[in-house]
Amino acid sequence: MPGKLKAKIVAGRHLPVMDRASDLTDAFVEVKFGNTTFKTDVFPKSLNPQWNSEWFKFEVDDEDLQDEPLQITVLDHDTYSANDAIGKVYIDIDPLLSCEAATVISGWFPIYDTIHGIRGEINVLVKVDLFNDLNRFRQSSCGVKFFCTTSIPRCYRVALVHGFVEELVVNEDPEYQWIDRIRTPRASNEARQRLISLMSGELQRKIGLKVLEMGGNAVVGYLQCFDLEGESGLVVRAIGTACTLDKLSPGTDSKEPVFSEDPPHPLSGPPTPLRTLPSSSPPPFSPSKPCSRQSSSSDTDLSLTPRIGKTSPPSSPSPPLSAPFLIPSQKLTEFPIFTLTCFPPGFLVHVGGVVSTRSVKLLDRIHNPDEPETRDAWWEEIRQEIKSHAKALGCHAVVGYSESTSICEEVCILSASGTAAMLNPRFMREGCLDTGGSDHSCGFVHIPYDEFNMPFPAQLTYCYHCRRQKVPDVLFTTIDLPAEAEVTGKGCLIQARLCRTKKKAQGEVNATSISNLLPFMEYELHTQLMNKLKLRSMNALFGLRIQISVGENMLLGLASATGVYLSALPAPGGIQIAGKTPSDLSYDQHISTMQKRIDDTIAKNKELYNIHPPECIEEVVGSPIPDRQRSSRLFRSTSESSDELSELDLSHGKKDAFVLEIDDTDAVEDIQSLLTDAPIPAGFYSCNTEVMPGIYNWTSGLQMFTSVRVYRLSNANLTNQGLNKIFTDLCENLLKSLYFKLRSMIPCCLCHLNFTVAVPEEELIQVRGHTYLKIELCVFVCFPGSGENEEQLQFSMELFSSSERCSPLPEGRSRSLRSTRSLPCGAPVTVVKMTPLSFLPGTRIVKYLGIINMFFIRETTSLREEGGVSGFLHSFIAEVFAMVRAHVAALGGNALVSYSMKECVFMENPNKNQAQCLINVSGDAVIFIRESDQEAIPPLLSSRQTSSTGADGTT
Amino acid sequence: MSMELDVFVGNTTIMDMEVYQLWLDGLTVSDAVKVRMDEGALLECEANAEVLTSDTMDQFRTFQMCERLLHSPTKLGSQLLYQIPAQNQRILIERYYEFDSVFAREVLGKKLSKGTKKDLDDISCKTGITLKSCRRQFDNFKRVFKVVEELKGPLVENIQRHFLLSDTLARDYAAIVFFANSRFETGKRKLQYLSFQDFAFCAGQLISYWTVGAVDVWEPNDPDMDVDLEKEFLHELKDLKVLVNDKDMMDQHKILVCAALRGKIKVYKLMEVNFKNLSRALINLASKLTHTKDVRDLFIDLVEKFIEPCRYDRWTVAEITLFLTHYTNAAHCLGTFRYQMIWDRYMGVIKSCILQMYHE
């Protein structure tokens, strides 16, 4: 199905001086799509050329429309020598292919050069005419909408969730091709940028085809990643959740954007809104050809997720709930996986816990790019394992699923994690006994597995909310806090950090040693998380993300999550320190001082996070206050209960969460790290989830930041403890820096704090390990502290206005306001907000304009002149932001939600004065309007609005 | 262990205006950190020296990267690289172009060239302003001068349009441009007591009343209206000589002034004695202004020929005001004096300049 792409080059501004003699530039533009190129006239002697070109028309088929970017090159005309390139603009025209997204791309784009950065701007107009009627169009892969957002997009309603989609494409990395030795760095960078752009276009198109095959029209929670495998090649892979979305027209009086009650699905007789179609579930993998050099695979899991096979399989999920969900004939292995992290209320029936899998692979050159079987097989293997873990937890689905890799030379760790869950098959209110009417429900914390045949030892108690069902004592998940969850107090960011040295090795030996280290790292991270959770008197973790990065001589583990006190779960026990060594007086004293410090910290944290569980709990289970007696009681009962269970030897893992044995050097270290975590300064709150648990009165002032730090460890002969200390300090210092920088904005909340660590290889100097710590820290949102419930709304409105006034950084309120304040020269730039959240507090998203997925390379051969590595990276990140904003604005949007910087690879060679950096960013371009602007809109609409934003507003 | 790279970038560029001032003052990162520590920055948010250094470096880098844009402030509004709220943009620009009047006083009337730039070391030593800050201020002067030098139309408005400065700051720049263009002598020892503000006031007067733009309605084809004094006017000033050359007229003038001032000023006696000298000084000054050299010496002449004698005789400002008022008005009553317009235009400026420059 062909289409006609039309582009018009309007003007340029702020162009660089290309002719030293005249201090001017003779600029012209080449517009290229596929193999067709058009040129504008030369606009002589101007830094602000007005080309006002004709419409350049490209007649192309839709496959190209999806894969290829429109390539605009600005050049300086030179009569005697070759024309000099000023820079390029790549425009992804995918948003124009969906009838519901943008209709035209028009605006100023920064002209980007991989060596010089941004050099002026160009005004471009792009349109697409598709030669077909709407119906035929919708049959093609073009019409499929993509969303990075991991929840149901705000102005849509889900008719049907089809399930998991995945795809990967591989290619040779141009950087490692022979031709790279003879071409210029610029040519090489551009080849790479173009290739990745093509590959992600192709990937998106292929995923789109799969979605259409399944009968869906959208991909939600689309996560695309690059694996730069060096010599072995380049992998672009993506996962997502296929859905059928219905657009909510502004007037419709739909109650909530929920999973629909009766989906119009042709295949299913009974109303089964959520089902996996048989064709979709087994992804078209060819699981033949197992990688020959694969050395080992470790399926270490948190103690909550036992190895399958060791434990007797739990009884299958209770039939009435699972039956409609699964197609009767479906095999048990075909569990659905969801990349979503946020669900409509009542959708999650039960949550089992975190399931994760890691696998160490040796990379091999990709011989045939058209058959990426090896990589596909690797991931398929991992997904199968995840599914089996979920099954072991008595769950039939994995939600909040994500995949990641860490590559060091030829070793690659593939990781996947998610949360095992039982989903409501029909979102039927009568099916779930707790959801009826009430705002809060506790259903999702109830155990999905069989009480008498637990997959791992856990303390079960009756739910503190409904007192009918059993709940575990702690709950770890990778999803966001469900809107219906009742929370006591406030949440906070909890991090576990770990550093382990390993011997430098090659090939299989290396992979084996990494593989052997992984279970210990996971175990220790888990213990740390558990201890920190107890120390804060909390009982659940949300948004858990464990990253393990591999370097030449060390492994880094960083786990981040948001801790909360779920009212439905039992109060956590305290932490008791026990000494094994026969008592000697000073030793006992030492222990008791430690114990006192811990108890004091717990008490202090309770105040800080405002955790005061309601009194009624006491009647049911006795003292909720974690005194020593209670914790020891729990400890005892843990071992008792483990006796009744299978011969699982994970019970000691539970024990450690409560009792720290002091003669164990690890435990001393743990206690140290527990107590050395700096308290968060007053007025700050932090979490890594979308919304801050326990705080609901948001204002609309928000900011997004990215911070990158690289440390050089001067001495590689450090012990594990020494490294741990250093690593912890680095993380703590980074947080401290952030608090300091944002001090003028308190009270504020750092949301979606997203830490990423990497250990880049250091070729020349063996002893020096590079710890590369990148924080991609994002939003912060002001709020006025906790007010009384009934006053909340009014209160937040007050602050809304006052923060506009007194905040040192008042952002332009909106495009319209900004433009009235126009500066004397030039049109004012549209203010574009960027946020890693899927929403903007205090606003309503009225339209999704399409996905933004951009990849940039920047290189310099004059590193010192550009302000060293920091100056170089700082300006590059600023440039990337600028280009993202320009694309959003050109689509007609004023914000980018679900923003993430998925890749930020930095390489430098200070001796040669060179550096190179690669950045990949993505997000959803949207148009939002302020809630306060809504007074003009009919009341019907605003009433709908309040219910749809109820999840993040006051609950 | 050392930090190799430390970057903090926001979608909206975040700037601490206190740190901005330290940067503008030309401090090094370590000096700025010291200043911030002394101001108690460490007390906030449990910061430590490392945090403070990192923050300062980061902010300094941001400012340095924005500096290029601040050179042409109109670009700041339309550029895409940094998203800076409009209000912050204005503060950034205004502060960047603010200058130390002590520094401005030093370069006032000097040619804004490389030669002067070399003297910045001395100025830096003399004023205690860091060399870096001196350079910035000097470059600002030069940049504004270069842009508006060739432009037509009102000087202050041109500066405001191209540099988006506030009214007061634009007026100060107009004074600097005006002085640099006409190269008025301001460096002589006798003029040292005058501040930048004194000169800026005088420049404002000269721009308002003595340039082409002052009287005519602005026409697009008029060249350099505000930067140069009106040639025709300066030429006509020669006619005022009649006030001293014509003995009768001079006596008549004296009688009228004395009549008006008798009993009103303490220095009446001295005035009566010195009237002819004072009058001659002012009239001679007027008649000489056709020569560029004498225009340059306008201020030194005013001081030497008029202000110093008065100060020697301990006139008060009020007395000078009275004297100049009556001196100006009396000329209107001279039946044979025909140059009323020119006279008023000349004396109006001279009077206000003298009053501004007369420090008791």
JSON list of N, CA, C and O in Angstrom, two decimals, chain A residues 662-703:
[
{"chain": "A", "resi": 662, "resn": "ILE", "atom": "N", "xyz": [26.02, -11.73, 64.74]},
{"chain": "A", "resi": 662, "resn": "ILE", "atom": "CA", "xyz": [27.05, -10.70, 64.75]},
{"chain": "A", "resi": 662, "resn": "ILE", "atom": "C", "xyz": [28.44, -11.25, 64.46]},
{"chain": "A", "resi": 662, "resn": "ILE", "atom": "O", "xyz": [29.30, -10.55, 63.98]},
{"chain": "A", "resi": 663, "resn": "ASP", "atom": "N", "xyz": [28.65, -12.51, 64.71]},
{"chain": "A", "resi": 663, "resn": "ASP", "atom": "CA", "xyz": [30.01, -13.02, 64.49]},
{"chain": "A", "resi": 663, "resn": "ASP", "atom": "C", "xyz": [30.29, -13.29, 63.01]},
{"chain": "A", "resi": 663, "resn": "ASP", "atom": "O", "xyz": [31.38, -13.60, 62.62]},
{"chain": "A", "resi": 664, "resn": "ASP", "atom": "N", "xyz": [29.29, -13.08, 62.28]},
{"chain": "A", "resi": 664, "resn": "ASP", "atom": "CA", "xyz": [29.42, -13.25, 60.85]},
{"chain": "A", "resi": 664, "resn": "ASP", "atom": "C", "xyz": [29.91, -11.91, 60.27]},
{"chain": "A", "resi": 664, "resn": "ASP", "atom": "O", "xyz": [29.29, -10.88, 60.51]},
{"chain": "A", "resi": 665, "resn": "THR", "atom": "N", "xyz": [31.01, -11.92, 59.59]},
{"chain": "A", "resi": 665, "resn": "THR", "atom": "CA", "xyz": [31.55, -10.64, 59.10]},
{"chain": "A", "resi": 665, "resn": "THR", "atom": "C", "xyz": [30.58, -9.96, 58.16]},
{"chain": "A", "resi": 665, "resn": "THR", "atom": "O", "xyz": [30.44, -8.74, 58.15]},
{"chain": "A", "resi": 666, "resn": "ASP", "atom": "N", "xyz": [29.89, -10.76, 57.38]},
{"chain": "A", "resi": 666, "resn": "ASP", "atom": "CA", "xyz": [28.91, -10.17, 56.46]},
{"chain": "A", "resi": 666, "resn": "ASP", "atom": "C", "xyz": [27.85, -9.40, 57.22]},
{"chain": "A", "resi": 666, "resn": "ASP", "atom": "O", "xyz": [27.41, -8.34, 56.80]},
{"chain": "A", "resi": 667, "resn": "ALA", "atom": "N", "xyz": [27.46, -9.99, 58.36]},
{"chain": "A", "resi": 667, "resn": "ALA", "atom": "CA", "xyz": [26.40, -9.36, 59.13]},
{"chain": "A", "resi": 667, "resn": "ALA", "atom": "C", "xyz": [26.87, -8.02, 59.69]},
{"chain": "A", "resi": 667, "resn": "ALA", "atom": "O", "xyz": [26.13, -7.05, 59.70]},
{"chain": "A", "resi": 668, "resn": "VAL", "atom": "N", "xyz": [28.11, -7.98, 60.14]},
{"chain": "A", "resi": 668, "resn": "VAL", "atom": "CA", "xyz": [28.66, -6.72, 60.65]},
{"chain": "A", "resi": 668, "resn": "VAL", "atom": "C", "xyz": [28.58, -5.68, 59.55]},
{"chain": "A", "resi": 668, "resn": "VAL", "atom": "O", "xyz": [28.14, -4.54, 59.75]},
{"chain": "A", "resi": 669, "resn": "GLU", "atom": "N", "xyz": [28.98, -6.13, 58.40]},
{"chain": "A", "resi": 669, "resn": "GLU", "atom": "CA", "xyz": [28.94, -5.24, 57.25]},
{"chain": "A", "resi": 669, "resn": "GLU", "atom": "C", "xyz": [27.51, -4.76, 56.96]},
{"chain": "A", "resi": 669, "resn": "GLU", "atom": "O", "xyz": [27.27, -3.59, 56.72]},
{"chain": "A", "resi": 670, "resn": "ASP", "atom": "N", "xyz": [26.60, -5.71, 57.05]},
{"chain": "A", "resi": 670, "resn": "ASP", "atom": "CA", "xyz": [25.20, -5.38, 56.80]},
{"chain": "A", "resi": 670, "resn": "ASP", "atom": "C", "xyz": [24.71, -4.33, 57.78]},
{"chain": "A", "resi": 670, "resn": "ASP", "atom": "O", "xyz": [24.05, -3.38, 57.40]},
{"chain": "A", "resi": 671, "resn": "ILE", "atom": "N", "xyz": [25.05, -4.55, 59.03]},
{"chain": "A", "resi": 671, "resn": "ILE", "atom": "CA", "xyz": [24.58, -3.62, 60.05]},
{"chain": "A", "resi": 671, "resn": "ILE", "atom": "C", "xyz": [25.18, -2.25, 59.79]},
{"chain": "A", "resi": 671, "resn": "ILE", "atom": "O", "xyz": [24.50, -1.23, 59.86]},
{"chain": "A", "resi": 672, "resn": "GLN", "atom": "N", "xyz": [26.46, -2.26, 59.45]},
{"chain": "A", "resi": 672, "resn": "GLN", "atom": "CA", "xyz": [27.10, -0.99, 59.15]},
{"chain": "A", "resi": 672, "resn": "GLN", "atom": "C", "xyz": [26.36, -0.27, 58.03]},
{"chain": "A", "resi": 672, "resn": "GLN", "atom": "O", "xyz": [26.02, 0.90, 58.14]},
{"chain": "A", "resi": 673, "resn": "SER", "atom": "N", "xyz": [26.11, -1.02, 56.97]},
{"chain": "A", "resi": 673, "resn": "SER", "atom": "CA", "xyz": [25.48, -0.37, 55.82]},
{"chain": "A", "resi": 673, "resn": "SER", "atom": "C", "xyz": [24.05, 0.04, 56.15]},
{"chain": "A", "resi": 673, "resn": "SER", "atom": "O", "xyz": [23.55, 1.04, 55.66]},
{"chain": "A", "resi": 674, "resn": "LEU", "atom": "N", "xyz": [23.43, -0.72, 57.02]},
{"chain": "A", "resi": 674, "resn": "LEU", "atom": "CA", "xyz": [22.07, -0.38, 57.43]},
{"chain": "A", "resi": 674, "resn": "LEU", "atom": "C", "xyz": [22.06, 0.97, 58.12]},
{"chain": "A", "resi": 674, "resn": "LEU", "atom": "O", "xyz": [21.24, 1.83, 57.86]},
{"chain": "A", "resi": 675, "resn": "LEU", "atom": "N", "xyz": [23.03, 1.11, 59.02]},
{"chain": "A", "resi": 675, "resn": "LEU", "atom": "CA", "xyz": [23.00, 2.29, 59.87]},
{"chain": "A", "resi": 675, "resn": "LEU", "atom": "C", "xyz": [23.68, 3.49, 59.23]},
{"chain": "A", "resi": 675, "resn": "LEU", "atom": "O", "xyz": [23.52, 4.61, 59.69]},
{"chain": "A", "resi": 676, "resn": "THR", "atom": "N", "xyz": [24.45, 3.25, 58.19]},
{"chain": "A", "resi": 676, "resn": "THR", "atom": "CA", "xyz": [25.15, 4.39, 57.60]},
{"chain": "A", "resi": 676, "resn": "THR", "atom": "C", "xyz": [24.33, 5.04, 56.49]},
{"chain": "A", "resi": 676, "resn": "THR", "atom": "O", "xyz": [24.72, 6.08, 55.99]},
{"chain": "A", "resi": 677, "resn": "ASP", "atom": "N", "xyz": [23.25, 4.46, 56.13]},
{"chain": "A", "resi": 677, "resn": "ASP", "atom": "CA", "xyz": [22.40, 5.12, 55.13]},
{"chain": "A", "resi": 677, "resn": "ASP", "atom": "C", "xyz": [21.99, 6.48, 55.68]},
{"chain": "A", "resi": 677, "resn": "ASP", "atom": "O", "xyz": [21.35, 6.57, 56.72]},
{"chain": "A", "resi": 678, "resn": "ALA", "atom": "N", "xyz": [22.36, 7.52, 54.97]},
{"chain": "A", "resi": 678, "resn": "ALA", "atom": "CA", "xyz": [22.06, 8.86, 55.47]},
{"chain": "A", "resi": 678, "resn": "ALA", "atom": "C", "xyz": [20.57, 9.10, 55.43]},
{"chain": "A", "resi": 678, "resn": "ALA", "atom": "O", "xyz": [19.91, 8.70, 54.48]},
{"chain": "A", "resi": 679, "resn": "PRO", "atom": "N", "xyz": [20.04, 9.70, 56.46]},
{"chain": "A", "resi": 679, "resn": "PRO", "atom": "CA", "xyz": [18.60, 10.00, 56.43]},
{"chain": "A", "resi": 679, "resn": "PRO", "atom": "C", "xyz": [18.33, 11.06, 55.38]},
{"chain": "A", "resi": 679, "resn": "PRO", "atom": "O", "xyz": [19.18, 11.91, 55.10]},
{"chain": "A", "resi": 680, "resn": "ILE", "atom": "N", "xyz": [17.17, 11.01, 54.84]},
{"chain": "A", "resi": 680, "resn": "ILE", "atom": "CA", "xyz": [16.79, 11.94, 53.80]},
{"chain": "A", "resi": 680, "resn": "ILE", "atom": "C", "xyz": [16.48, 13.29, 54.46]},
{"chain": "A", "resi": 680, "resn": "ILE", "atom": "O", "xyz": [15.85, 13.33, 55.51]},
{"chain": "A", "resi": 681, "resn": "PRO", "atom": "N", "xyz": [16.95, 14.40, 53.91]},
{"chain": "A", "resi": 681, "resn": "PRO", "atom": "CA", "xyz": [16.73, 15.69, 54.56]},
{"chain": "A", "resi": 681, "resn": "PRO", "atom": "C", "xyz": [15.24, 16.03, 54.64]},
{"chain": "A", "resi": 681, "resn": "PRO", "atom": "O", "xyz": [14.44, 15.57, 53.81]},
{"chain": "A", "resi": 682, "resn": "ALA", "atom": "N", "xyz": [14.91, 16.82, 55.61]},
{"chain": "A", "resi": 682, "resn": "ALA", "atom": "CA", "xyz": [13.51, 17.18, 55.82]},
{"chain": "A", "resi": 682, "resn": "ALA", "atom": "C", "xyz": [12.97, 17.89, 54.59]},
{"chain": "A", "resi": 682, "resn": "ALA", "atom": "O", "xyz": [13.65, 18.69, 53.96]},
{"chain": "A", "resi": 683, "resn": "GLY", "atom": "N", "xyz": [11.74, 17.58, 54.25]},
{"chain": "A", "resi": 683, "resn": "GLY", "atom": "CA", "xyz": [11.12, 18.24, 53.09]},
{"chain": "A", "resi": 683, "resn": "GLY", "atom": "C", "xyz": [11.27, 17.45, 51.81]},
{"chain": "A", "resi": 683, "resn": "GLY", "atom": "O", "xyz": [10.66, 17.78, 50.81]},
{"chain": "A", "resi": 684, "resn": "PHE", "atom": "N", "xyz": [12.12, 16.44, 51.84]},
{"chain": "A", "resi": 684, "resn": "PHE", "atom": "CA", "xyz": [12.29, 15.62, 50.64]},
{"chain": "A", "resi": 684, "resn": "PHE", "atom": "C", "xyz": [11.61, 14.27, 50.82]},
{"chain": "A", "resi": 684, "resn": "PHE", "atom": "O", "xyz": [11.60, 13.71, 51.92]},
{"chain": "A", "resi": 685, "resn": "TYR", "atom": "N", "xyz": [11.09, 13.76, 49.74]},
{"chain": "A", "resi": 685, "resn": "TYR", "atom": "CA", "xyz": [10.57, 12.40, 49.72]},
{"chain": "A", "resi": 685, "resn": "TYR", "atom": "C", "xyz": [11.09, 11.79, 48.44]},
{"chain": "A", "resi": 685, "resn": "TYR", "atom": "O", "xyz": [11.27, 12.48, 47.45]},
{"chain": "A", "resi": 686, "resn": "SER", "atom": "N", "xyz": [11.35, 10.51, 48.47]},
{"chain": "A", "resi": 686, "resn": "SER", "atom": "CA", "xyz": [11.84, 9.92, 47.23]},
{"chain": "A", "resi": 686, "resn": "SER", "atom": "C", "xyz": [11.25, 8.54, 47.03]},
{"chain": "A", "resi": 686, "resn": "SER", "atom": "O", "xyz": [10.96, 7.82, 47.99]},
{"chain": "A", "resi": 687, "resn": "CYS", "atom": "N", "xyz": [11.08, 8.19, 45.78]},
{"chain": "A", "resi": 687, "resn": "CYS", "atom": "CA", "xyz": [10.59, 6.87, 45.46]},
{"chain": "A", "resi": 687, "resn": "CYS", "atom": "C", "xyz": [11.02, 6.56, 44.02]},
{"chain": "A", "resi": 687, "resn": "CYS", "atom": "O", "xyz": [11.44, 7.46, 43.30]},
{"chain": "A", "resi": 688, "resn": "ASN", "atom": "N", "xyz": [10.93, 5.32, 43.62]},
{"chain": "A", "resi": 688, "resn": "ASN", "atom": "CA", "xyz": [11.28, 5.02, 42.23]},
{"chain": "A", "resi": 688, "resn": "ASN", "atom": "C", "xyz": [10.04, 4.58, 41.45]},
{"chain": "A", "resi": 688, "resn": "ASN", "atom": "O", "xyz": [10.15, 4.09, 40.34]},
{"chain": "A", "resi": 689, "resn": "THR", "atom": "N", "xyz": [8.89, 4.75, 42.05]},
{"chain": "A", "resi": 689, "resn": "THR", "atom": "CA", "xyz": [7.66, 4.42, 41.34]},
{"chain": "A", "resi": 689, "resn": "THR", "atom": "C", "xyz": [7.06, 5.70, 40.77]},
{"chain": "A", "resi": 689, "resn": "THR", "atom": "O", "xyz": [7.57, 6.78, 41.00]},
{"chain": "A", "resi": 690, "resn": "GLU", "atom": "N", "xyz": [5.96, 5.56, 40.09]},
{"chain": "A", "resi": 690, "resn": "GLU", "atom": "CA", "xyz": [5.34, 6.72, 39.46]},
{"chain": "A", "resi": 690, "resn": "GLU", "atom": "C", "xyz": [4.74, 7.68, 40.47]},
{"chain": "A", "resi": 690, "resn": "GLU", "atom": "O", "xyz": [4.84, 8.88, 40.33]},
{"chain": "A", "resi": 691, "resn": "VAL", "atom": "N", "xyz": [4.06, 7.11, 41.44]},
{"chain": "A", "resi": 691, "resn": "VAL", "atom": "CA", "xyz": [3.46, 7.98, 42.45]},
{"chain": "A", "resi": 691, "resn": "VAL", "atom": "C", "xyz": [4.09, 7.67, 43.80]},
{"chain": "A", "resi": 691, "resn": "VAL", "atom": "O", "xyz": [4.51, 6.56, 44.06]},
{"chain": "A", "resi": 692, "resn": "MET", "atom": "N", "xyz": [4.18, 8.68, 44.60]},
{"chain": "A", "resi": 692, "resn": "MET", "atom": "CA", "xyz": [4.74, 8.54, 45.92]},
{"chain": "A", "resi": 692, "resn": "MET", "atom": "C", "xyz": [3.66, 7.98, 46.84]},
{"chain": "A", "resi": 692, "resn": "MET", "atom": "O", "xyz": [2.63, 8.64, 47.04]},
{"chain": "A", "resi": 693, "resn": "PRO", "atom": "N", "xyz": [3.86, 6.78, 47.38]},
{"chain": "A", "resi": 693, "resn": "PRO", "atom": "CA", "xyz": [2.82, 6.23, 48.25]},
{"chain": "A", "resi": 693, "resn": "PRO", "atom": "C", "xyz": [2.62, 7.13, 49.47]},
{"chain": "A", "resi": 693, "resn": "PRO", "atom": "O", "xyz": [3.57, 7.58, 50.08]},
{"chain": "A", "resi": 694, "resn": "GLY", "atom": "N", "xyz": [1.38, 7.38, 49.76]},
{"chain": "A", "resi": 694, "resn": "GLY", "atom": "CA", "xyz": [1.06, 8.14, 50.96]},
{"chain": "A", "resi": 694, "resn": "GLY", "atom": "C", "xyz": [0.97, 9.64, 50.74]},
{"chain": "A", "resi": 694, "resn": "GLY", "atom": "O", "xyz": [0.68, 10.38, 51.65]},
{"chain": "A", "resi": 695, "resn": "ILE", "atom": "N", "xyz": [1.26, 10.09, 49.55]},
{"chain": "A", "resi": 695, "resn": "ILE", "atom": "CA", "xyz": [1.17, 11.52, 49.27]},
{"chain": "A", "resi": 695, "resn": "ILE", "atom": "C", "xyz": [0.31, 11.71, 48.04]},
{"chain": "A", "resi": 695, "resn": "ILE", "atom": "O", "xyz": [0.59, 11.15, 46.99]},
{"chain": "A", "resi": 696, "resn": "TYR", "atom": "N", "xyz": [-0.74, 12.48, 48.18]},
{"chain": "A", "resi": 696, "resn": "TYR", "atom": "CA", "xyz": [-1.69, 12.55, 47.08]},
{"chain": "A", "resi": 696, "resn": "TYR", "atom": "C", "xyz": [-1.93, 13.95, 46.57]},
{"chain": "A", "resi": 696, "resn": "TYR", "atom": "O", "xyz": [-2.58, 14.15, 45.57]},
{"chain": "A", "resi": 697, "resn": "ASN", "atom": "N", "xyz": [-1.46, 14.94, 47.31]},
{"chain": "A", "resi": 697, "resn": "ASN", "atom": "CA", "xyz": [-1.75, 16.30, 46.88]},
{"chain": "A", "resi": 697, "resn": "ASN", "atom": "C", "xyz": [-0.59, 16.86, 46.07]},
{"chain": "A", "resi": 697, "resn": "ASN", "atom": "O", "xyz": [0.30, 17.49, 46.60]},
{"chain": "A", "resi": 698, "resn": "TRP", "atom": "N", "xyz": [-0.64, 16.63, 44.82]},
{"chain": "A", "resi": 698, "resn": "TRP", "atom": "CA", "xyz": [0.46, 17.04, 43.94]},
{"chain": "A", "resi": 698, "resn": "TRP", "atom": "C", "xyz": [0.17, 18.42, 43.37]},
{"chain": "A", "resi": 698, "resn": "TRP", "atom": "O", "xyz": [-0.95, 18.78, 43.13]},
{"chain": "A", "resi": 699, "resn": "THR", "atom": "N", "xyz": [1.24, 19.13, 43.13]},
{"chain": "A", "resi": 699, "resn": "THR", "atom": "CA", "xyz": [1.09, 20.36, 42.35]},
{"chain": "A", "resi": 699, "resn": "THR", "atom": "C", "xyz": [1.65, 20.06, 40.96]},
{"chain": "A", "resi": 699, "resn": "THR", "atom": "O", "xyz": [2.22, 19.01, 40.73]},
{"chain": "A", "resi": 700, "resn": "SER", "atom": "N", "xyz": [1.47, 20.98, 40.08]},
{"chain": "A", "resi": 700, "resn": "SER", "atom": "CA", "xyz": [1.83, 20.65, 38.71]},
{"chain": "A", "resi": 700, "resn": "SER", "atom": "C", "xyz": [3.25, 21.08, 38.34]},
{"chain": "A", "resi": 700, "resn": "SER", "atom": "O", "xyz": [3.67, 20.89, 37.22]},
{"chain": "A", "resi": 701, "resn": "GLY", "atom": "N", "xyz": [3.95, 21.69, 39.26]},
{"chain": "A", "resi": 701, "resn": "GLY", "atom": "CA", "xyz": [5.33, 22.09, 38.94]},
{"chain": "A", "resi": 701, "resn": "GLY", "atom": "C", "xyz": [6.22, 20.88, 38.93]},
{"chain": "A", "resi": 701, "resn": "GLY", "atom": "O", "xyz": [6.44, 20.25, 39.96]},
{"chain": "A", "resi": 702, "resn": "LEU", "atom": "N", "xyz": [6.73, 20.49, 37.80]},
{"chain": "A", "resi": 702, "resn": "LEU", "atom": "CA", "xyz": [7.60, 19.34, 37.80]},
{"chain": "A", "resi": 702, "resn": "LEU", "atom": "C", "xyz": [8.81, 19.54, 36.91]},
{"chain": "A", "resi": 702, "resn": "LEU", "atom": "O", "xyz": [8.79, 20.35, 35.99]},
{"chain": "A", "resi": 703, "resn": "GLN", "atom": "N", "xyz": [9.84, 18.85, 37.24]},
{"chain": "A", "resi": 703, "resn": "GLN", "atom": "CA", "xyz": [11.11, 19.00, 36.54]},
{"chain": "A", "resi": 703, "resn": "GLN", "atom": "C", "xyz": [11.68, 17.61, 36.33]},
{"chain": "A", "resi": 703, "resn": "GLN", "atom": "O", "xyz": [11.40, 16.71, 37.08]}
]
